[in-house]
mmCIF file of C-alpha atoms in Angstrom:
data_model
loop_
_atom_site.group_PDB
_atom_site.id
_atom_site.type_symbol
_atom_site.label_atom_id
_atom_site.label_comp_id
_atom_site.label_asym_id
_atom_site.label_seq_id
_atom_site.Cartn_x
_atom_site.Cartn_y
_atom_site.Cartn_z
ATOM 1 C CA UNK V 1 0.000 0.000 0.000
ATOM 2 C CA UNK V 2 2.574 2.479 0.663
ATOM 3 C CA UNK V 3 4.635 1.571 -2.365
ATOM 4 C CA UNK V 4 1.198 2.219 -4.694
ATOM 5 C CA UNK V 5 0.873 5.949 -2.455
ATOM 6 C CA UNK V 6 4.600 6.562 -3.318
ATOM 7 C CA UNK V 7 4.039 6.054 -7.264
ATOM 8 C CA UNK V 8 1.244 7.825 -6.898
ATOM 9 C CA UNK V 9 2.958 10.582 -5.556
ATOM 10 C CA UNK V 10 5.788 10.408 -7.886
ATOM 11 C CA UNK V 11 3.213 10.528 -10.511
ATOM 12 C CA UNK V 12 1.737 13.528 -9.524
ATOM 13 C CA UNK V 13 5.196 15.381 -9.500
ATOM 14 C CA UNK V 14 6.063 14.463 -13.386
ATOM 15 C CA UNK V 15 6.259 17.425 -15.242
ATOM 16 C CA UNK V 16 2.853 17.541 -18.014
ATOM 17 C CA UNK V 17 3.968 17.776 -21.230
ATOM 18 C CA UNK V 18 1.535 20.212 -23.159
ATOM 19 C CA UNK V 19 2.597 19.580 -26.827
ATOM 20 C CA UNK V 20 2.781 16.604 -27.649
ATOM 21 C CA UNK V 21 7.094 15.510 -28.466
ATOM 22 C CA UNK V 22 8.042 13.387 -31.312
ATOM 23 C CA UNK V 23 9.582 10.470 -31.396
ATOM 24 C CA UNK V 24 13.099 11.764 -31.307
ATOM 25 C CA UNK V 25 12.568 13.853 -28.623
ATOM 26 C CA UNK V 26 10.989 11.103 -26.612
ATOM 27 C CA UNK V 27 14.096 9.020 -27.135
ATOM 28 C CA UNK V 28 16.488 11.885 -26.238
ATOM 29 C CA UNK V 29 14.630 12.870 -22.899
ATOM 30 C CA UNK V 30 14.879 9.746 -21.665
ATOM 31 C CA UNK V 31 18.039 8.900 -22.461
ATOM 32 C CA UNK V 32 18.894 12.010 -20.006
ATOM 33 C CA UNK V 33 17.070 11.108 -17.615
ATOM 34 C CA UNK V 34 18.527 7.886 -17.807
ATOM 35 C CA UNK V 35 21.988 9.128 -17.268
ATOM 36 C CA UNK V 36 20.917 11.729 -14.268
ATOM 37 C CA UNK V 37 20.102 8.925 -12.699
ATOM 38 C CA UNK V 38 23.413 6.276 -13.165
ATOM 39 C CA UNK V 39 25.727 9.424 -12.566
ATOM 40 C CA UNK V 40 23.677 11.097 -9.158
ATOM 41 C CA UNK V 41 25.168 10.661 -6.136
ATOM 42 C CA UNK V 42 21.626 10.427 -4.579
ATOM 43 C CA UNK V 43 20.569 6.942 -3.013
ATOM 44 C CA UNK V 44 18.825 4.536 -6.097
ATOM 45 C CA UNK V 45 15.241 4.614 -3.478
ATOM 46 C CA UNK V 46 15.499 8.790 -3.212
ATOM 47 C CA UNK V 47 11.890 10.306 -3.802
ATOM 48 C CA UNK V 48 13.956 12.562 -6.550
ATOM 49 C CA UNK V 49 15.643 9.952 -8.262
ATOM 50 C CA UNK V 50 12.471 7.327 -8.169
ATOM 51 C CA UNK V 51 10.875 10.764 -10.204
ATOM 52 C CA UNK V 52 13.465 10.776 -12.537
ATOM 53 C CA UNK V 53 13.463 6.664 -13.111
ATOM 54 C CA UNK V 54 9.512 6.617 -13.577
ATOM 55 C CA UNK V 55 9.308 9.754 -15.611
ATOM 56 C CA UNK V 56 12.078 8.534 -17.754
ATOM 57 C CA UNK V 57 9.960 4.666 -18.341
ATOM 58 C CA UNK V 58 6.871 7.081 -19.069
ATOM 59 C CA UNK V 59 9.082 8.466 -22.118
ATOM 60 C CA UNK V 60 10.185 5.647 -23.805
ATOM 61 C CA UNK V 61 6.889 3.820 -22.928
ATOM 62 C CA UNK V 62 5.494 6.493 -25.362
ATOM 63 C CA UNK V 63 8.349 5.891 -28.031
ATOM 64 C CA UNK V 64 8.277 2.261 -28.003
ATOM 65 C CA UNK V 65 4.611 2.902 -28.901
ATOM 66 C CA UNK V 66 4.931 5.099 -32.013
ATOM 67 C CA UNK V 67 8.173 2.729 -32.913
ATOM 68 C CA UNK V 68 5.608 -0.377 -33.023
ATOM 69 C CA UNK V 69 2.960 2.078 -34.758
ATOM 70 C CA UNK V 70 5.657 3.343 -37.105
ATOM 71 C CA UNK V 71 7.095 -0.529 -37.838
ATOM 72 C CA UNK V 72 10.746 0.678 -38.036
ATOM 73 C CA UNK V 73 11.845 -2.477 -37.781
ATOM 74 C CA UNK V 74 10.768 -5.589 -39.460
ATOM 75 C CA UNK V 75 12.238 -9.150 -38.937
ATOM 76 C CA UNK V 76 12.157 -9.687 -42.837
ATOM 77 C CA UNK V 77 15.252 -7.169 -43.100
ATOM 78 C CA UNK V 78 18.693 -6.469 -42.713
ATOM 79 C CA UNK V 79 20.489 -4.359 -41.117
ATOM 80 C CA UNK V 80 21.881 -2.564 -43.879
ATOM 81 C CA UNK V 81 18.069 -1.431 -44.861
ATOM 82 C CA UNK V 82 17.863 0.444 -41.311
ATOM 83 C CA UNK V 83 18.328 4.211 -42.216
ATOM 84 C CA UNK V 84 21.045 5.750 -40.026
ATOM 85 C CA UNK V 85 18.772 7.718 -37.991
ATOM 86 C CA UNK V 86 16.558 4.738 -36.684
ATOM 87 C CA UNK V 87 19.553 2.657 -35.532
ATOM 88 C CA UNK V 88 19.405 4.688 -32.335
ATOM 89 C CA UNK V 89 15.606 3.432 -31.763
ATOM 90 C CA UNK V 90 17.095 -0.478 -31.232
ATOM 91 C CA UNK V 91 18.022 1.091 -27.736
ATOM 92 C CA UNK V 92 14.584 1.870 -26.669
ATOM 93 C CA UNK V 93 13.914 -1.926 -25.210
ATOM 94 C CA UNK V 94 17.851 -2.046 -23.375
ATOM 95 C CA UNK V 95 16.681 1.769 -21.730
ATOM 96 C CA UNK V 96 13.543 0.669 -20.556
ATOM 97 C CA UNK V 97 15.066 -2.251 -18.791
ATOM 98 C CA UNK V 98 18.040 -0.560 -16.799
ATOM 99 C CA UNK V 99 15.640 1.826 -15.745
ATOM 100 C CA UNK V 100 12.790 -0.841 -14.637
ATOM 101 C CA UNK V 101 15.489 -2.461 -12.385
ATOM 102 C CA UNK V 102 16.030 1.060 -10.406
ATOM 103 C CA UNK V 103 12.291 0.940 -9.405
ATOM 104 C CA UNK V 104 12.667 0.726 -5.800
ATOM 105 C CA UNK V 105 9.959 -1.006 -3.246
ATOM 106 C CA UNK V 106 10.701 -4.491 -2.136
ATOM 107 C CA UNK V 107 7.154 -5.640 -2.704
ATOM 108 C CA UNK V 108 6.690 -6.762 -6.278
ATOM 109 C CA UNK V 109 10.491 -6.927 -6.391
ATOM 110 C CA UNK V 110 10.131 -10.359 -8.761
ATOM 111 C CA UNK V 111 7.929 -8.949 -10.994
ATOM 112 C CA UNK V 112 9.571 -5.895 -11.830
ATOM 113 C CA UNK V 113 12.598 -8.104 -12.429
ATOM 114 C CA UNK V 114 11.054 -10.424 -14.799
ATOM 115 C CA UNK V 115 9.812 -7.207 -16.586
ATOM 116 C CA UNK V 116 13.342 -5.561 -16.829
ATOM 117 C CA UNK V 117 14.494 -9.247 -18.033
ATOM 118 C CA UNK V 118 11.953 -9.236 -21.124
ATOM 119 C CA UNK V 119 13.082 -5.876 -22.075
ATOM 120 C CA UNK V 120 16.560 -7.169 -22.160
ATOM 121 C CA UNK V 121 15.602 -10.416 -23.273
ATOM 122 C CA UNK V 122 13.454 -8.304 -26.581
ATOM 123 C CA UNK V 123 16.423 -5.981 -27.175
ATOM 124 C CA UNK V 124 19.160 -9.089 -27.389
ATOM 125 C CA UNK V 125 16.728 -10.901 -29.709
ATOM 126 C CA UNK V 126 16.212 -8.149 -31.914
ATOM 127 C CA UNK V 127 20.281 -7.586 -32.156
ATOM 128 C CA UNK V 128 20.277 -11.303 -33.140
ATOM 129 C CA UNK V 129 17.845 -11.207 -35.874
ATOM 130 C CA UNK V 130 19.994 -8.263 -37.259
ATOM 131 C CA UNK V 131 23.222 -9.898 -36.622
ATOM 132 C CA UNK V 132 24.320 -6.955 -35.121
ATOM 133 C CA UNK V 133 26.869 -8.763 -32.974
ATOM 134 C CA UNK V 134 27.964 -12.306 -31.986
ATOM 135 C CA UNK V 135 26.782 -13.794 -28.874
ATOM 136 C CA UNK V 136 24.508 -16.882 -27.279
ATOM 137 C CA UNK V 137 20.951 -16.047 -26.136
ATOM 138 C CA UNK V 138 20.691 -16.252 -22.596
ATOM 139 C CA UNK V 139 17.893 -18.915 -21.959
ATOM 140 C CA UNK V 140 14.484 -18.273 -20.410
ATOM 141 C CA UNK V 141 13.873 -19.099 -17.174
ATOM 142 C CA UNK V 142 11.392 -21.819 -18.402
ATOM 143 C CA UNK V 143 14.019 -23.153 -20.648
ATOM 144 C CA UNK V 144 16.397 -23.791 -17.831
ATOM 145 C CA UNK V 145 15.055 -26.126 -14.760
ATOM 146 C CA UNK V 146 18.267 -25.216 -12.642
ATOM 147 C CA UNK V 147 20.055 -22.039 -13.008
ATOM 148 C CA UNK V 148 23.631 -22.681 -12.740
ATOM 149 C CA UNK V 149 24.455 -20.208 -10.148
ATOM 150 C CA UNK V 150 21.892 -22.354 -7.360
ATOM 151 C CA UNK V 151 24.004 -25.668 -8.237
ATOM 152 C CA UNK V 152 26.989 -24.250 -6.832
ATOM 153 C CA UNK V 153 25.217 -22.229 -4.088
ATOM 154 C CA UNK V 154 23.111 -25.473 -3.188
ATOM 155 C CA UNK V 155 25.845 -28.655 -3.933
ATOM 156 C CA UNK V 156 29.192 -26.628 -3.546
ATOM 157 C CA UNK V 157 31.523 -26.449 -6.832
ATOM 158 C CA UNK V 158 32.455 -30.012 -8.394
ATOM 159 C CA UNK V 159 34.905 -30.729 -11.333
ATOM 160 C CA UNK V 160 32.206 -29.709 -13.948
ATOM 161 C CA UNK V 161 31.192 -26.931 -12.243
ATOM 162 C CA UNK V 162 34.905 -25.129 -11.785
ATOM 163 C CA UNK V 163 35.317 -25.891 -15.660
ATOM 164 C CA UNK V 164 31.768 -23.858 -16.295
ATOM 165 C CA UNK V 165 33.173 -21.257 -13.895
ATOM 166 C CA UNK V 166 36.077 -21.279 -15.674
ATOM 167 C CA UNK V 167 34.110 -20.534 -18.815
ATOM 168 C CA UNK V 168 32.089 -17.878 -17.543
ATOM 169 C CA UNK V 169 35.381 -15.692 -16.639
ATOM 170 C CA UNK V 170 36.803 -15.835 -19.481
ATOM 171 C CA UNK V 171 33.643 -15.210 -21.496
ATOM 172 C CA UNK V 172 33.452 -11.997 -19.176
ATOM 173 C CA UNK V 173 36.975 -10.673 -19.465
ATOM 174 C CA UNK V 174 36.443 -10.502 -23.228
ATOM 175 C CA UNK V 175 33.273 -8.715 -22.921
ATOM 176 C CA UNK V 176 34.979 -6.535 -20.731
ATOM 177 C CA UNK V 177 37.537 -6.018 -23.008
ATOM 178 C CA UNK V 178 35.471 -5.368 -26.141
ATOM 179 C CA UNK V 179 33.371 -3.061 -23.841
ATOM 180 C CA UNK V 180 36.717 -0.828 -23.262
ATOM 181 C CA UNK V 181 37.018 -0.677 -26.904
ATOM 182 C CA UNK V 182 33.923 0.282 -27.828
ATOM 183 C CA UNK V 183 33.714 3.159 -25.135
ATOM 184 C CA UNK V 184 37.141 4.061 -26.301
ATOM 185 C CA UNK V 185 36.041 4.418 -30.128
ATOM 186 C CA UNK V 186 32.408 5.333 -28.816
ATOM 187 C CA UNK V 187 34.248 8.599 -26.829
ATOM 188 C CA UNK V 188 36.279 9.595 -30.035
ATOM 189 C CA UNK V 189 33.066 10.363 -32.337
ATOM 190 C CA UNK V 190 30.720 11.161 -29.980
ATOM 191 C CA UNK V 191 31.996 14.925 -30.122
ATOM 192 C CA UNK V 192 31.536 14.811 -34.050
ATOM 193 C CA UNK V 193 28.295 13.307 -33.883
ATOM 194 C CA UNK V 194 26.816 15.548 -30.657
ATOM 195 C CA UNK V 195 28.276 19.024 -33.300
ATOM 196 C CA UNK V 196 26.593 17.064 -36.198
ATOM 197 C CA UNK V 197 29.493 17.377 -38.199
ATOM 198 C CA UNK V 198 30.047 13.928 -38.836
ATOM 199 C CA UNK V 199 28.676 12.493 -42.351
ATOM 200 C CA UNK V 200 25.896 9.709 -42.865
ATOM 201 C CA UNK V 201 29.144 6.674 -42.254
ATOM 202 C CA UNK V 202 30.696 7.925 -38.922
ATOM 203 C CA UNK V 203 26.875 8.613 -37.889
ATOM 204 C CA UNK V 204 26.534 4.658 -38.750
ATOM 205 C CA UNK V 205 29.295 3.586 -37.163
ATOM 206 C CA UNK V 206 28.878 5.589 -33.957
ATOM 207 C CA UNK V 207 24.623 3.871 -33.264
ATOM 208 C CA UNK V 208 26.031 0.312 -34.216
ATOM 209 C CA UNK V 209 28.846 0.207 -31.982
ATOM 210 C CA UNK V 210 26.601 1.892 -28.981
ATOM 211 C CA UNK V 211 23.898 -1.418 -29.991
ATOM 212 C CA UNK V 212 26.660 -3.462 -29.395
ATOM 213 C CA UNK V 213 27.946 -1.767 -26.336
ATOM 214 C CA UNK V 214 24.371 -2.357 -25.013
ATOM 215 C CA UNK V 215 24.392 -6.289 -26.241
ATOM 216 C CA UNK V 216 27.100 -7.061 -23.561
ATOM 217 C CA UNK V 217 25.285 -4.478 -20.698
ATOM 218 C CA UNK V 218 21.918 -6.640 -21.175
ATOM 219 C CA UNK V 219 24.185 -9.670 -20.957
ATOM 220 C CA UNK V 220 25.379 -9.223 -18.070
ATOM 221 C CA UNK V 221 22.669 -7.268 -16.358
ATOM 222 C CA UNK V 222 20.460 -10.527 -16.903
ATOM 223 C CA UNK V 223 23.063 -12.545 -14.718
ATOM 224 C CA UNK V 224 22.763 -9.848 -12.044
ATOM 225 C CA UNK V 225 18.847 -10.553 -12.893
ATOM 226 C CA UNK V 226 18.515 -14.232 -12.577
ATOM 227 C CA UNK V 227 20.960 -14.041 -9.061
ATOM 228 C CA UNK V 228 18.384 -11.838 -7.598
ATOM 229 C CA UNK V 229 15.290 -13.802 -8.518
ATOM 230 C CA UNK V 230 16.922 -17.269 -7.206
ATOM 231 C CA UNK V 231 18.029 -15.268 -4.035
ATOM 232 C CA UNK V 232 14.525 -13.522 -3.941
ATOM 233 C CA UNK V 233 12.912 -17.510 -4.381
ATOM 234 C CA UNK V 234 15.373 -19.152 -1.646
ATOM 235 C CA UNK V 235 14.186 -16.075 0.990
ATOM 236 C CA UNK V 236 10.711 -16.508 0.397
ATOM 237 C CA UNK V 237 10.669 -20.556 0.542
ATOM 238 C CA UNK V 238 12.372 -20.125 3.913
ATOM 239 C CA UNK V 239 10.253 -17.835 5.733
ATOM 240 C CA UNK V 240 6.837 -19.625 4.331
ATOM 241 C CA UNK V 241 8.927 -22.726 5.768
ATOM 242 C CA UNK V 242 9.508 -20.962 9.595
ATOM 243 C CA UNK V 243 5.690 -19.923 9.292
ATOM 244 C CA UNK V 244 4.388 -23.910 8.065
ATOM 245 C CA UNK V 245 6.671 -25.164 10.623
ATOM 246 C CA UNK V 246 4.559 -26.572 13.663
ATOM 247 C CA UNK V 247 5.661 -25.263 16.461
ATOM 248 C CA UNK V 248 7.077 -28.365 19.076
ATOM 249 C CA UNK V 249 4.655 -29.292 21.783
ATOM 250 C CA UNK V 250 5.072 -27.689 25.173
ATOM 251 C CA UNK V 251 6.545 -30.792 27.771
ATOM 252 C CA UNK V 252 4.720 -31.041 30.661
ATOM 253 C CA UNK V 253 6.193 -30.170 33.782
ATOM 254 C CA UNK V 254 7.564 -32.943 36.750
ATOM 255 C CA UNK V 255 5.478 -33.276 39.485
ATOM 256 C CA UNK V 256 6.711 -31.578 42.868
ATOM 257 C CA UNK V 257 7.454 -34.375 45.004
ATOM 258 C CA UNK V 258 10.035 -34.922 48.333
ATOM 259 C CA UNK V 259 11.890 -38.009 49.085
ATOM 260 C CA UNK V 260 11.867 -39.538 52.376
ATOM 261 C CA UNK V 261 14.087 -42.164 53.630
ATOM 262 C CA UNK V 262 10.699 -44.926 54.229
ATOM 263 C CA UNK V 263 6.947 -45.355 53.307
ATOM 264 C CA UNK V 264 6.711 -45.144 57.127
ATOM 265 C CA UNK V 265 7.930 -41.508 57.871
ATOM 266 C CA UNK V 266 6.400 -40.685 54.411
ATOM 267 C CA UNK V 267 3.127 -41.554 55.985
ATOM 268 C CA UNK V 268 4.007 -40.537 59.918
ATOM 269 C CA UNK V 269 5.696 -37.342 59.162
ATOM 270 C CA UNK V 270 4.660 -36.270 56.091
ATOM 271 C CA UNK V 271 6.170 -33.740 53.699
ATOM 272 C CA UNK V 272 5.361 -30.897 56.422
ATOM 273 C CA UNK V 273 2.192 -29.440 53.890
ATOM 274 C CA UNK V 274 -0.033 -31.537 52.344
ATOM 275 C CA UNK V 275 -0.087 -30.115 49.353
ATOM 276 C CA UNK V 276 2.432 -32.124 47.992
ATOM 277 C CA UNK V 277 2.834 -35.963 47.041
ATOM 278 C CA UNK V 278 5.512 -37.506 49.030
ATOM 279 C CA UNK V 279 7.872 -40.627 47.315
ATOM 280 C CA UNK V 280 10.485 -42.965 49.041
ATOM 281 C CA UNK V 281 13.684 -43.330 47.563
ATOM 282 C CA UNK V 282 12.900 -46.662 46.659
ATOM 283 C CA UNK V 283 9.901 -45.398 44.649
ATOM 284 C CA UNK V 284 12.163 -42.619 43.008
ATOM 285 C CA UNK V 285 14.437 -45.511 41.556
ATOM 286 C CA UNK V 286 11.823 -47.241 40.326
ATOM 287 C CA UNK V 287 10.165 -44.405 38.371
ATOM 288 C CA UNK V 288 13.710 -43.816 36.554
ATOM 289 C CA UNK V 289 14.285 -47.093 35.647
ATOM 290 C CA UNK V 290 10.706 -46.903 34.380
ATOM 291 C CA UNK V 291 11.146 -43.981 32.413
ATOM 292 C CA UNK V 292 15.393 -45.225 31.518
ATOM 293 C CA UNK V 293 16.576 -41.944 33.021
ATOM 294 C CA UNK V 294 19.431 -43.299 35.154
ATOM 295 C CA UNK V 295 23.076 -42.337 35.100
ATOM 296 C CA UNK V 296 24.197 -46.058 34.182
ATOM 297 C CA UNK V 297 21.264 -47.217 33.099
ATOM 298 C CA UNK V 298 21.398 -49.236 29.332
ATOM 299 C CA UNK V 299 24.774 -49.101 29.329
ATOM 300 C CA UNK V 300 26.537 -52.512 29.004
ATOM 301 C CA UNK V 301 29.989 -53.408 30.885
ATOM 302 C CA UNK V 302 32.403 -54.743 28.169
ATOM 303 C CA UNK V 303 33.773 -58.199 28.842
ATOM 304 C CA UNK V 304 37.387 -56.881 28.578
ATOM 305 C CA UNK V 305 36.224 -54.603 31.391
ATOM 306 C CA UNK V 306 34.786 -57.412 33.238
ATOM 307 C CA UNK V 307 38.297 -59.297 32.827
ATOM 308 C CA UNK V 308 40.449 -55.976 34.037
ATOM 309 C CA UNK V 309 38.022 -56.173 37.047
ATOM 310 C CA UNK V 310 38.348 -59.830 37.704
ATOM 311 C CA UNK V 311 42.391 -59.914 37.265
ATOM 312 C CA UNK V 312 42.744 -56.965 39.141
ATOM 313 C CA UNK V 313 40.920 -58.430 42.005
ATOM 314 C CA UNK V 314 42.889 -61.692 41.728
ATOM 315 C CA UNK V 315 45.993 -59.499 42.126
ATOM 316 C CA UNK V 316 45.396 -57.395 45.521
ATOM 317 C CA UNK V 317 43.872 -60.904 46.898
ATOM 318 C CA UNK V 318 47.211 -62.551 46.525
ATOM 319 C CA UNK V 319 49.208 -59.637 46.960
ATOM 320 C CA UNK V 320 47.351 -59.401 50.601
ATOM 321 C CA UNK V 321 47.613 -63.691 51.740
ATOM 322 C CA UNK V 322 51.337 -63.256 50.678
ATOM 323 C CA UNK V 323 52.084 -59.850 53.175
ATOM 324 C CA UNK V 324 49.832 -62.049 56.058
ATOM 325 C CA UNK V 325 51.673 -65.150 55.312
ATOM 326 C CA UNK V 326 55.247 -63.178 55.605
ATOM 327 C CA UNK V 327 54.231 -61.146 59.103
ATOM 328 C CA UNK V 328 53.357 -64.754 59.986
ATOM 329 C CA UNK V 329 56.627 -66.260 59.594
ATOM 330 C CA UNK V 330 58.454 -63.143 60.762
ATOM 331 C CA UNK V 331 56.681 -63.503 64.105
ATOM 332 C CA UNK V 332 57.012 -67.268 64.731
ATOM 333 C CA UNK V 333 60.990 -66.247 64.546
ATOM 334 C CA UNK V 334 60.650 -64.019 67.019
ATOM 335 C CA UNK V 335 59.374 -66.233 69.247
ATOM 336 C CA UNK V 336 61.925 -68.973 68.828
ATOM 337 C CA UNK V 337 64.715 -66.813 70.050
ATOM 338 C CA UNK V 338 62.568 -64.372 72.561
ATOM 339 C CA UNK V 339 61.026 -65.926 75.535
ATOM 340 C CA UNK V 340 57.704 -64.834 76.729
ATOM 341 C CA UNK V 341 57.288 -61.649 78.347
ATOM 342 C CA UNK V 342 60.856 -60.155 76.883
ATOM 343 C CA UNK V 343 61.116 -56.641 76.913
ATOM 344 C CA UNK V 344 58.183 -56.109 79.385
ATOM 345 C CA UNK V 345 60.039 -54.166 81.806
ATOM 346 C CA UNK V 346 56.780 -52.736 84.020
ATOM 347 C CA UNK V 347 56.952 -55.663 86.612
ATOM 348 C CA UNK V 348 60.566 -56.002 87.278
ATOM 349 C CA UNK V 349 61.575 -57.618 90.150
#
């Protein structure tokens, strides 16, 4: 509810536009408004920028419109039979998704990223039909049952899955490369172009290579798509998991009770108030051996144990009849060479 208020408030503060702009100027305003917002400094979920972002969808909404009204482009053609000053109009469906993943709001999160992804997904397809550059389709999330990021999130990273990693790097340092390149050529005629000295070929030149500078931006941004959706998936499956979870049954509490050393002075004496039950300590045992919560109870002496015990035993025995037997001997020896009463000095006459 309070996302729907704050579009509707955004809405309110868009600018009316009382003549109506052609198609041109459509493309061009929002292409400004699209870079206000990648180079403010302003947080992505700022009243201002969210403005800017939903004012800027409005325009090429409107363009894509009169594009499809218009049929610029027609699968039956090449690229060569695109005048120079439609080329820019391919951009329309790449725009309209990098500024439909700045909506902010986390409610409806999924579905604006599933919109931004057909954008890019319409925009790549298009480029492909024109063999505008070289590259593999990403597939749909239909088409793929198990994205490959969730197999290494879920099962950790196996032999085929470091080789696919592998891969993927390498596939994104040359797209990072190429994208260099193209800014770097992409910087050098922009002036010419922007001062509209530059002729019909450089004009060419400069809307291709910005197509194909958006080819690997949509790549990758539906990467950074599909991570957020499986991330966006795995959140909500756990918290409608904590919420279906039954919640473990509450264990009834013991009993007060007081030992006493007999039934007798359990019954004579009492526990002292009688509201509560009394139990000998013979009745105690027998209600934890019920219930198998003694120390030592269900746990089985080892033979080998049994043997140490036994042999151990044997030993102090004989150690003990063999120390009696020798104070015995000792003693009798005495005798023999002491008579009785030696040493008894007390009674001397």
């Amino acid at each position: 509810m309070s996302e729907h208020r704050e579009e509707s408030n955004a809405t309110q503060q868009l600018p009316l536009d009382t003549n109506p702009l052609k198609l041109a100027e459509l493309l061009d305003r929002g292409c400004k408004l699209f870079e206000e917002v990648e180079s403010t400094q302003d947080a992505a979920d700022c009243s201002s920028v969210q403005v800017k972002v939903r004012r800027g969808i409005h325009l090429l909404e409107e363009a894509s419109r009169m594009v499809k009204e218009l049929q610029l482009f027609s699968g039956n053609e090449d690229l060569e039979e695109i005048a120079t000053s439609d080329l820019k109009f391919l951009l329309l469906p790449a725009l309209l998704g990098a500024l439909t993943v700045k909506l902010s709001g986390q409610s409806g999160r999924s579905e604006k990223l599933q919109t931004a992804r057909t954008y890019y997904m319409d925009f790549l397809k298009r480029c492909q039909d024109y063999k505008i550059s070289q590259f593999e389709l990403p597939k749909s999330a239909g088409e793929e049952p198990e994205d490959q990021n969730s197999s290494v999130l879920q099962s950790g990273p196996g032999s085929s899955d470091l080789v696919a990693m592998a891969a993927q790097r390498n596939i994104k340092i040359e797209r990072y490369r190429q994208k260099k390149e193209l800014e770097a050529r992409l910087a050098e005629m922009q002036r010419a172009v922007d001062s509209g000295q530059a002729d019909d070929e450089v004009s060419r030149e400069f809307y291709v290579l910005s197509v194909r500078r958006w080819v690997g931006i949509c790549l990758e941004e539906i990467q950074s798509v599909d991570m957020e959706v499986l991330i966006l998936k795995a959140r909500n499956f756990q918290g409608r998991e904590a919420h279906e979870k039954p919640p473990r049954p509450a264990r009834a509490p013991m009993k007060n009770f007081i030992l006493t050393k007999t039934a007798a002075q359990a019954q004579v004496f009492g526990p002292g108030y009688p509201s509560l039950p009394t139990m000998t300590v013979d009745e105690w045992y027998e209600e934890h051996q019920k219930h198998g919560a003694l120390p030592d109870q269900g746990i089985a002496r080892r033979p080998e144990q049994e043997e140490e015990e036994e042999e151990e035993e044997e030993k102090t025995d004989h150690d003990e009849d063999e120390e009696s037997l020798h104070k015995a001997r000792s003693w009798d020896d005495w005798k023999d060479t002491h008579r009785r009463g030696y040493g008894n000095r007390q009674n001397m006459g």
